[in-house]
Amino acid sequence: MLRTTLRITVLAGALMSAPFAFAQERVLPQSPVLTVDSDMMFSQSQFGVRVAQELAAEESVLLAENRRIQAELTAEEKALTEKRGEMDAEAFRAVAEALDARVVQIRKEQDAKAANIEQRRQREQEAFIRVASPILTTLMRDAGASVILERRDVLLGDPAVDITSFAIERLNETLGAGRPKDVVPEDE
């Protein structure tokens, strides 16, 4: 008897809470002004996650390369320091200057590689914004808005008009982790 009463109570509770679960469905806010966090939109979208993973992998390779180069140059410097007593001052200076010049050149090359990664990050974000623009325009129209402001530029606002999560959802549905063929970063 107790089990039957308990089951009926649990079933009744589940049935009574069901309408509330449906009532909690997210609804796009209806407002003339909306906000969006574009950094969050990028970083939490499948596209942004893919880009972050690819760039992190490139940065990891560069970091490993930098460590390897540093170890090699440190070993060369140590060997040169040990040979200093056996070398004529002029010959030592020439070898040391050549090593310094090589270090400067390597640093320039490695800095250029890091700059290339950062430029790729910028190109990917620009491509993302180009793809996101029509999606944001549709969200703006669907919400009856005339403007979408960057959330960080709003001094005081109602969080209910933030559409970042809606934008991420639509971007993931439309774009996923890839990019359409007609939207490619400019120098690829």
PDB file of C-alpha atoms in Angstrom:
ATOM      1  CA  MET A   1       0.000   0.000   0.000  1.00  0.00           C
ATOM      2  CA  LEU A   2       2.812   2.379   0.925  1.00  0.00           C
ATOM      3  CA  ARG A   3       4.623   1.608  -2.354  1.00  0.00           C
ATOM      4  CA  THR A   4       1.485   2.275  -4.374  1.00  0.00           C
ATOM      5  CA  THR A   5       0.926   5.593  -2.605  1.00  0.00           C
ATOM      6  CA  LEU A   6       4.581   6.529  -3.132  1.00  0.00           C
ATOM      7  CA  ARG A   7       4.399   5.656  -6.843  1.00  0.00           C
ATOM      8  CA  ILE A   8       1.205   7.683  -7.275  1.00  0.00           C
ATOM      9  CA  THR A   9       2.804  10.640  -5.468  1.00  0.00           C
ATOM     10  CA  VAL A  10       5.940  10.461  -7.611  1.00  0.00           C
ATOM     11  CA  LEU A  11       3.866  10.096 -10.793  1.00  0.00           C
ATOM     12  CA  ALA A  12       1.622  12.998  -9.814  1.00  0.00           C
ATOM     13  CA  GLY A  13       4.666  15.130  -9.029  1.00  0.00           C
ATOM     14  CA  ALA A  14       6.225  14.299 -12.369  1.00  0.00           C
ATOM     15  CA  LEU A  15       3.029  15.096 -14.221  1.00  0.00           C
ATOM     16  CA  MET A  16       2.565  18.364 -12.384  1.00  0.00           C
ATOM     17  CA  SER A  17       6.140  19.491 -13.056  1.00  0.00           C
ATOM     18  CA  ALA A  18       5.985  18.619 -16.767  1.00  0.00           C
ATOM     19  CA  PRO A  19       4.190  21.840 -17.772  1.00  0.00           C
ATOM     20  CA  PHE A  20       6.830  23.852 -15.908  1.00  0.00           C
ATOM     21  CA  ALA A  21       9.617  22.083 -17.793  1.00  0.00           C
ATOM     22  CA  PHE A  22       8.004  23.097 -21.056  1.00  0.00           C
ATOM     23  CA  ALA A  23       7.330  26.589 -19.746  1.00  0.00           C
ATOM     24  CA  GLN A  24      11.055  27.038 -19.106  1.00  0.00           C
ATOM     25  CA  GLU A  25      11.891  26.723 -22.793  1.00  0.00           C
ATOM     26  CA  ARG A  26      14.229  29.511 -23.839  1.00  0.00           C
ATOM     27  CA  VAL A  27      12.555  32.214 -25.856  1.00  0.00           C
ATOM     28  CA  LEU A  28      14.353  34.802 -27.940  1.00  0.00           C
ATOM     29  CA  PRO A  29      13.830  38.147 -26.201  1.00  0.00           C
ATOM     30  CA  GLN A  30      11.648  40.680 -27.977  1.00  0.00           C
ATOM     31  CA  SER A  31      13.395  44.031 -27.653  1.00  0.00           C
ATOM     32  CA  PRO A  32      14.450  46.929 -29.891  1.00  0.00           C
ATOM     33  CA  VAL A  33      17.985  46.615 -28.460  1.00  0.00           C
ATOM     34  CA  LEU A  34      19.905  43.369 -27.996  1.00  0.00           C
ATOM     35  CA  THR A  35      23.374  42.591 -26.711  1.00  0.00           C
ATOM     36  CA  VAL A  36      25.884  39.909 -27.599  1.00  0.00           C
ATOM     37  CA  ASP A  37      29.295  38.943 -26.233  1.00  0.00           C
ATOM     38  CA  SER A  38      31.233  38.387 -29.444  1.00  0.00           C
ATOM     39  CA  ASP A  39      34.265  36.905 -27.674  1.00  0.00           C
ATOM     40  CA  MET A  40      32.077  34.349 -25.920  1.00  0.00           C
ATOM     41  CA  MET A  41      30.154  33.741 -29.145  1.00  0.00           C
ATOM     42  CA  PHE A  42      33.431  32.871 -30.872  1.00  0.00           C
ATOM     43  CA  SER A  43      35.111  30.926 -28.068  1.00  0.00           C
ATOM     44  CA  GLN A  44      32.070  28.814 -27.166  1.00  0.00           C
ATOM     45  CA  SER A  45      30.937  28.045 -30.689  1.00  0.00           C
ATOM     46  CA  GLN A  46      32.045  24.808 -32.317  1.00  0.00           C
ATOM     47  CA  PHE A  47      33.915  26.896 -34.899  1.00  0.00           C
ATOM     48  CA  GLY A  48      35.773  28.834 -32.198  1.00  0.00           C
ATOM     49  CA  VAL A  49      36.599  25.682 -30.250  1.00  0.00           C
ATOM     50  CA  ARG A  50      38.054  24.101 -33.418  1.00  0.00           C
ATOM     51  CA  VAL A  51      40.128  27.201 -34.170  1.00  0.00           C
ATOM     52  CA  ALA A  52      41.372  27.376 -30.565  1.00  0.00           C
ATOM     53  CA  GLN A  53      42.405  23.703 -30.682  1.00  0.00           C
ATOM     54  CA  GLU A  54      44.220  24.115 -34.009  1.00  0.00           C
ATOM     55  CA  LEU A  55      46.030  27.247 -32.853  1.00  0.00           C
ATOM     56  CA  ALA A  56      46.928  25.654 -29.517  1.00  0.00           C
ATOM     57  CA  ALA A  57      48.448  22.726 -31.416  1.00  0.00           C
ATOM     58  CA  GLU A  58      50.465  25.113 -33.616  1.00  0.00           C
ATOM     59  CA  GLU A  59      51.583  27.073 -30.547  1.00  0.00           C
ATOM     60  CA  SER A  60      52.578  23.833 -28.813  1.00  0.00           C
ATOM     61  CA  VAL A  61      54.719  22.801 -31.786  1.00  0.00           C
ATOM     62  CA  LEU A  62      56.349  26.240 -31.829  1.00  0.00           C
ATOM     63  CA  LEU A  63      56.986  26.109 -28.088  1.00  0.00           C
ATOM     64  CA  ALA A  64      58.605  22.672 -28.389  1.00  0.00           C
ATOM     65  CA  GLU A  65      60.715  23.946 -31.274  1.00  0.00           C
ATOM     66  CA  ASN A  66      61.754  26.977 -29.207  1.00  0.00           C
ATOM     67  CA  ARG A  67      62.779  24.739 -26.306  1.00  0.00           C
ATOM     68  CA  ARG A  68      64.801  22.481 -28.607  1.00  0.00           C
ATOM     69  CA  ILE A  69      66.533  25.477 -30.196  1.00  0.00           C
ATOM     70  CA  GLN A  70      67.221  27.011 -26.787  1.00  0.00           C
ATOM     71  CA  ALA A  71      68.817  23.772 -25.578  1.00  0.00           C
ATOM     72  CA  GLU A  72      70.980  23.556 -28.709  1.00  0.00           C
ATOM     73  CA  LEU A  73      72.097  27.182 -28.430  1.00  0.00           C
ATOM     74  CA  THR A  74      72.804  26.811 -24.716  1.00  0.00           C
ATOM     75  CA  ALA A  75      74.960  23.763 -25.456  1.00  0.00           C
ATOM     76  CA  GLU A  76      76.811  25.669 -28.200  1.00  0.00           C
ATOM     77  CA  GLU A  77      77.380  28.619 -25.884  1.00  0.00           C
ATOM     78  CA  LYS A  78      78.682  26.316 -23.147  1.00  0.00           C
ATOM     79  CA  ALA A  79      81.027  24.548 -25.591  1.00  0.00           C
ATOM     80  CA  LEU A  80      82.282  27.897 -26.838  1.00  0.00           C
ATOM     81  CA  THR A  81      82.870  29.107 -23.277  1.00  0.00           C
ATOM     82  CA  GLU A  82      84.857  25.926 -22.534  1.00  0.00           C
ATOM     83  CA  LYS A  83      87.004  26.462 -25.657  1.00  0.00           C
ATOM     84  CA  ARG A  84      87.646  30.100 -24.805  1.00  0.00           C
ATOM     85  CA  GLY A  85      90.910  29.334 -23.002  1.00  0.00           C
ATOM     86  CA  GLU A  86      92.197  27.361 -25.998  1.00  0.00           C
ATOM     87  CA  MET A  87      91.333  30.035 -28.554  1.00  0.00           C
ATOM     88  CA  ASP A  88      93.010  33.203 -29.606  1.00  0.00           C
ATOM     89  CA  ALA A  89      90.941  36.255 -28.474  1.00  0.00           C
ATOM     90  CA  GLU A  90      90.265  37.385 -32.049  1.00  0.00           C
ATOM     91  CA  ALA A  91      89.087  33.912 -33.145  1.00  0.00           C
ATOM     92  CA  PHE A  92      86.900  33.600 -30.040  1.00  0.00           C
ATOM     93  CA  ARG A  93      85.313  37.000 -30.706  1.00  0.00           C
ATOM     94  CA  ALA A  94      84.573  36.039 -34.319  1.00  0.00           C
ATOM     95  CA  VAL A  95      82.935  32.742 -33.282  1.00  0.00           C
ATOM     96  CA  ALA A  96      80.990  34.453 -30.461  1.00  0.00           C
ATOM     97  CA  GLU A  97      79.750  37.189 -32.827  1.00  0.00           C
ATOM     98  CA  ALA A  98      78.680  34.560 -35.363  1.00  0.00           C
ATOM     99  CA  LEU A  99      76.785  32.719 -32.616  1.00  0.00           C
ATOM    100  CA  ASP A 100      75.137  35.986 -31.505  1.00  0.00           C
ATOM    101  CA  ALA A 101      74.142  36.760 -35.099  1.00  0.00           C
ATOM    102  CA  ARG A 102      72.646  33.276 -35.434  1.00  0.00           C
ATOM    103  CA  VAL A 103      70.705  33.746 -32.183  1.00  0.00           C
ATOM    104  CA  VAL A 104      69.309  37.063 -33.440  1.00  0.00           C
ATOM    105  CA  GLN A 105      68.320  35.473 -36.766  1.00  0.00           C
ATOM    106  CA  ILE A 106      66.671  32.495 -35.066  1.00  0.00           C
ATOM    107  CA  ARG A 107      64.779  34.816 -32.716  1.00  0.00           C
ATOM    108  CA  LYS A 108      63.462  36.779 -35.713  1.00  0.00           C
ATOM    109  CA  GLU A 109      62.364  33.565 -37.416  1.00  0.00           C
ATOM    110  CA  GLN A 110      60.622  32.246 -34.306  1.00  0.00           C
ATOM    111  CA  ASP A 111      58.954  35.617 -33.666  1.00  0.00           C
ATOM    112  CA  ALA A 112      57.697  35.579 -37.268  1.00  0.00           C
ATOM    113  CA  LYS A 113      56.202  32.118 -36.706  1.00  0.00           C
ATOM    114  CA  ALA A 114      54.426  33.361 -33.571  1.00  0.00           C
ATOM    115  CA  ALA A 115      53.177  36.411 -35.483  1.00  0.00           C
ATOM    116  CA  ASN A 116      51.845  34.118 -38.238  1.00  0.00           C
ATOM    117  CA  ILE A 117      49.853  32.161 -35.663  1.00  0.00           C
ATOM    118  CA  GLU A 118      48.403  35.404 -34.284  1.00  0.00           C
ATOM    119  CA  GLN A 119      47.553  36.608 -37.801  1.00  0.00           C
ATOM    120  CA  ARG A 120      45.764  33.319 -38.463  1.00  0.00           C
ATOM    121  CA  ARG A 121      43.791  33.825 -35.229  1.00  0.00           C
ATOM    122  CA  GLN A 122      42.733  37.265 -36.485  1.00  0.00           C
ATOM    123  CA  ARG A 123      41.775  35.931 -39.940  1.00  0.00           C
ATOM    124  CA  GLU A 124      39.711  33.122 -38.399  1.00  0.00           C
ATOM    125  CA  GLN A 125      37.894  35.574 -36.116  1.00  0.00           C
ATOM    126  CA  GLU A 126      37.200  37.882 -39.064  1.00  0.00           C
ATOM    127  CA  ALA A 127      35.883  34.966 -41.119  1.00  0.00           C
ATOM    128  CA  PHE A 128      33.715  33.948 -38.173  1.00  0.00           C
ATOM    129  CA  ILE A 129      32.232  37.434 -37.863  1.00  0.00           C
ATOM    130  CA  ARG A 130      31.462  37.465 -41.600  1.00  0.00           C
ATOM    131  CA  VAL A 131      29.608  34.155 -41.202  1.00  0.00           C
ATOM    132  CA  ALA A 132      27.943  35.246 -37.958  1.00  0.00           C
ATOM    133  CA  SER A 133      26.654  38.512 -39.408  1.00  0.00           C
ATOM    134  CA  PRO A 134      23.694  37.087 -41.367  1.00  0.00           C
ATOM    135  CA  ILE A 135      22.813  34.840 -38.419  1.00  0.00           C
ATOM    136  CA  LEU A 136      22.867  37.823 -36.060  1.00  0.00           C
ATOM    137  CA  THR A 137      20.795  39.792 -38.570  1.00  0.00           C
ATOM    138  CA  THR A 138      18.176  37.033 -38.557  1.00  0.00           C
ATOM    139  CA  LEU A 139      18.158  36.941 -34.754  1.00  0.00           C
ATOM    140  CA  MET A 140      17.818  40.729 -34.684  1.00  0.00           C
ATOM    141  CA  ARG A 141      14.883  40.601 -37.079  1.00  0.00           C
ATOM    142  CA  ASP A 142      13.246  37.699 -35.195  1.00  0.00           C
ATOM    143  CA  ALA A 143      13.538  39.666 -31.928  1.00  0.00           C
ATOM    144  CA  GLY A 144      12.097  42.842 -33.456  1.00  0.00           C
ATOM    145  CA  ALA A 145      15.340  44.666 -32.706  1.00  0.00           C
ATOM    146  CA  SER A 146      16.968  47.439 -34.640  1.00  0.00           C
ATOM    147  CA  VAL A 147      20.422  47.099 -33.125  1.00  0.00           C
ATOM    148  CA  ILE A 148      22.723  44.565 -31.448  1.00  0.00           C
ATOM    149  CA  LEU A 149      25.333  46.062 -29.139  1.00  0.00           C
ATOM    150  CA  GLU A 150      28.528  44.475 -27.917  1.00  0.00           C
ATOM    151  CA  ARG A 151      27.775  43.511 -24.314  1.00  0.00           C
ATOM    152  CA  ARG A 152      31.058  44.836 -22.941  1.00  0.00           C
ATOM    153  CA  ASP A 153      30.222  48.285 -24.370  1.00  0.00           C
ATOM    154  CA  VAL A 154      26.960  48.531 -22.418  1.00  0.00           C
ATOM    155  CA  LEU A 155      27.363  50.312 -19.102  1.00  0.00           C
ATOM    156  CA  LEU A 156      24.055  49.114 -17.669  1.00  0.00           C
ATOM    157  CA  GLY A 157      21.579  46.740 -19.263  1.00  0.00           C
ATOM    158  CA  ASP A 158      19.056  44.003 -18.722  1.00  0.00           C
ATOM    159  CA  PRO A 159      20.729  40.596 -19.102  1.00  0.00           C
ATOM    160  CA  ALA A 160      17.464  39.305 -20.594  1.00  0.00           C
ATOM    161  CA  VAL A 161      18.293  41.054 -23.896  1.00  0.00           C
ATOM    162  CA  ASP A 162      21.600  39.190 -24.277  1.00  0.00           C
ATOM    163  CA  ILE A 163      21.331  36.805 -27.227  1.00  0.00           C
ATOM    164  CA  THR A 164      24.812  35.267 -27.049  1.00  0.00           C
ATOM    165  CA  SER A 165      23.531  31.769 -26.255  1.00  0.00           C
ATOM    166  CA  PHE A 166      20.967  31.973 -29.068  1.00  0.00           C
ATOM    167  CA  ALA A 167      23.680  33.100 -31.483  1.00  0.00           C
ATOM    168  CA  ILE A 168      25.997  30.247 -30.453  1.00  0.00           C
ATOM    169  CA  GLU A 169      23.194  27.735 -30.888  1.00  0.00           C
ATOM    170  CA  ARG A 170      22.327  28.993 -34.391  1.00  0.00           C
ATOM    171  CA  LEU A 171      25.979  29.248 -35.405  1.00  0.00           C
ATOM    172  CA  ASN A 172      26.572  25.668 -34.317  1.00  0.00           C
ATOM    173  CA  GLU A 173      23.528  24.530 -36.300  1.00  0.00           C
ATOM    174  CA  THR A 174      24.572  26.482 -39.396  1.00  0.00           C
ATOM    175  CA  LEU A 175      28.351  26.388 -39.326  1.00  0.00           C
ATOM    176  CA  GLY A 176      29.354  23.663 -36.918  1.00  0.00           C
ATOM    177  CA  ALA A 177      33.110  23.402 -36.467  1.00  0.00           C
ATOM    178  CA  GLY A 178      33.912  24.131 -40.091  1.00  0.00           C
ATOM    179  CA  ARG A 179      33.418  26.995 -42.397  1.00  0.00           C
ATOM    180  CA  PRO A 180      31.452  27.287 -45.592  1.00  0.00           C
ATOM    181  CA  LYS A 181      33.425  27.196 -48.814  1.00  0.00           C
ATOM    182  CA  ASP A 182      32.534  30.813 -49.638  1.00  0.00           C
ATOM    183  CA  VAL A 183      33.957  32.136 -46.359  1.00  0.00           C
ATOM    184  CA  VAL A 184      37.687  31.474 -46.211  1.00  0.00           C
ATOM    185  CA  PRO A 185      40.210  33.646 -44.414  1.00  0.00           C
ATOM    186  CA  GLU A 186      41.612  36.090 -46.952  1.00  0.00           C
ATOM    187  CA  ASP A 187      45.139  34.827 -47.522  1.00  0.00           C
ATOM    188  CA  GLU A 188      44.504  31.095 -47.605  1.00  0.00           C
TER     189      GLU A 188
END
